Tab-separated table of C-alpha atoms in Angstrom:
chain	number	residue	atom	x	y	z
A	1	UNK	CA	59.736	106.623	43.216
A	2	UNK	CA	59.796	110.176	44.114
A	3	UNK	CA	63.230	111.873	43.985
A	4	UNK	CA	62.827	113.526	47.299
A	5	UNK	CA	61.832	110.403	48.928
A	6	UNK	CA	64.987	108.570	47.323
A	7	UNK	CA	67.250	111.368	48.873
A	8	UNK	CA	65.334	111.900	52.216
A	9	UNK	CA	67.099	110.680	55.116
A	10	UNK	CA	65.969	111.120	59.009
A	11	UNK	CA	63.391	113.677	57.832
A	12	UNK	CA	66.077	116.022	56.079
A	13	UNK	CA	65.871	116.956	52.463
A	14	UNK	CA	68.832	117.625	50.364
A	15	UNK	CA	69.303	120.288	47.571
A	16	UNK	CA	70.444	119.562	44.112
A	17	UNK	CA	73.899	120.758	44.857
A	18	UNK	CA	74.000	118.674	48.040
A	19	UNK	CA	73.003	115.453	46.119
A	20	UNK	CA	75.493	115.757	43.420
A	21	UNK	CA	78.087	116.418	46.091
A	22	UNK	CA	77.091	113.455	48.047
A	23	UNK	CA	76.905	111.450	44.913
A	24	UNK	CA	80.606	112.342	43.871
A	25	UNK	CA	81.551	111.489	47.550
A	26	UNK	CA	79.882	107.883	47.384
A	27	UNK	CA	81.637	107.330	44.064
A	28	UNK	CA	84.916	108.055	45.266
A	29	UNK	CA	84.434	106.033	48.200
A	30	UNK	CA	83.320	103.111	46.055
A	31	UNK	CA	86.384	103.252	44.113
A	32	UNK	CA	88.651	102.941	47.126
A	33	UNK	CA	89.295	99.266	47.743
A	34	UNK	CA	91.062	99.561	50.698
A	35	UNK	CA	88.207	101.692	52.220
A	36	UNK	CA	85.922	99.266	51.448
A	37	UNK	CA	87.677	96.260	52.924
A	38	UNK	CA	88.344	98.243	55.977
A	39	UNK	CA	84.450	98.718	56.280
A	40	UNK	CA	83.696	95.179	55.494
A	41	UNK	CA	81.923	96.006	52.175
A	42	UNK	CA	84.496	94.558	49.620
A	43	UNK	CA	82.801	92.070	47.575
A	44	UNK	CA	85.006	88.807	46.876
A	45	UNK	CA	85.026	87.387	43.511
A	46	UNK	CA	85.969	84.016	42.182
A	47	UNK	CA	89.205	84.876	40.832
A	48	UNK	CA	91.753	83.919	43.644
A	49	UNK	CA	89.808	80.457	44.049
A	50	UNK	CA	89.735	79.960	40.385
A	51	UNK	CA	93.511	81.064	40.221
A	52	UNK	CA	94.581	78.429	42.935
A	53	UNK	CA	92.583	75.965	41.049
A	54	UNK	CA	94.144	76.507	37.708
A	55	UNK	CA	97.564	76.710	39.350
A	56	UNK	CA	97.385	73.718	41.170
A	57	UNK	CA	95.995	71.660	38.073
A	58	UNK	CA	98.842	73.165	35.991
A	59	UNK	CA	101.279	72.263	38.725
A	60	UNK	CA	100.096	68.719	39.026
A	61	UNK	CA	99.931	68.084	35.411
A	62	UNK	CA	103.378	69.567	34.676
A	63	UNK	CA	104.859	67.573	37.496
A	64	UNK	CA	103.281	64.548	36.265
A	65	UNK	CA	104.625	64.943	32.819
A	66	UNK	CA	107.970	65.955	33.877
A	67	UNK	CA	108.385	62.789	36.018
A	68	UNK	CA	107.099	60.572	33.182
A	69	UNK	CA	109.228	62.273	30.403
A	70	UNK	CA	112.296	63.301	32.501
A	71	UNK	CA	112.207	66.617	30.386
A	72	UNK	CA	114.026	69.305	32.275
A	73	UNK	CA	111.987	72.160	30.788
A	74	UNK	CA	108.942	70.580	32.480
A	75	UNK	CA	110.509	70.131	35.662
A	76	UNK	CA	111.659	73.797	35.567
A	77	UNK	CA	108.164	74.856	34.794
A	78	UNK	CA	106.975	72.926	37.727
A	79	UNK	CA	109.688	74.590	40.045
A	80	UNK	CA	108.356	77.975	38.688
A	81	UNK	CA	104.637	77.292	39.004
A	82	UNK	CA	104.808	75.563	42.585
A	83	UNK	CA	105.518	78.327	44.590
A	84	UNK	CA	103.042	80.604	42.950
A	85	UNK	CA	100.564	78.188	43.621
A	86	UNK	CA	101.635	78.117	47.335
A	87	UNK	CA	101.683	81.909	47.523
A	88	UNK	CA	98.046	81.998	46.162
A	89	UNK	CA	96.537	79.182	48.163
A	90	UNK	CA	97.971	80.746	51.464
A	91	UNK	CA	96.047	84.063	50.285
A	92	UNK	CA	93.200	82.288	49.898
A	93	UNK	CA	93.512	80.595	53.179
A	94	UNK	CA	94.048	83.783	54.895
A	95	UNK	CA	90.969	85.236	53.189
A	96	UNK	CA	88.892	82.512	54.386
A	97	UNK	CA	89.971	82.668	58.016
A	98	UNK	CA	89.897	86.367	58.412
A	99	UNK	CA	87.017	87.261	60.739
A	100	UNK	CA	84.277	89.440	59.113
A	101	UNK	CA	81.904	91.664	60.987
A	102	UNK	CA	78.273	90.034	61.522
A	103	UNK	CA	75.439	91.778	59.726
A	104	UNK	CA	71.967	91.010	61.254
A	105	UNK	CA	70.111	91.629	57.909
A	106	UNK	CA	72.243	88.962	55.717
A	107	UNK	CA	72.300	85.206	56.378
A	108	UNK	CA	76.028	84.363	57.580
A	109	UNK	CA	78.272	82.695	55.185
A	110	UNK	CA	80.927	79.966	56.370
A	111	UNK	CA	83.592	81.933	54.314
A	112	UNK	CA	83.286	84.799	51.524
A	113	UNK	CA	84.586	82.452	48.834
A	114	UNK	CA	81.882	79.920	49.255
């Protein structure tokens, strides 16, 4: 692709210095996660749902083993894991119910984590 066509917008061509400045500004904006979230451009990964799933499985496992063996260490592990699981599940629920701006060029999704 022609280099000028790539940087041409609304019939305005940018000089090499202007393109470099624009590239630096765009790189800085891409690194600002809060700005991307406000603009609705934040990409959601699978880390939060995976963390909730792993914490829930670990909590259930530790609770069942703690009840079966009556080991205080396992019960204390459950007492430490369960609040973390609830906090992360609440964050996931808040993220799933947050309204997202509609984009006409994209297929709408039910939630950002599905």
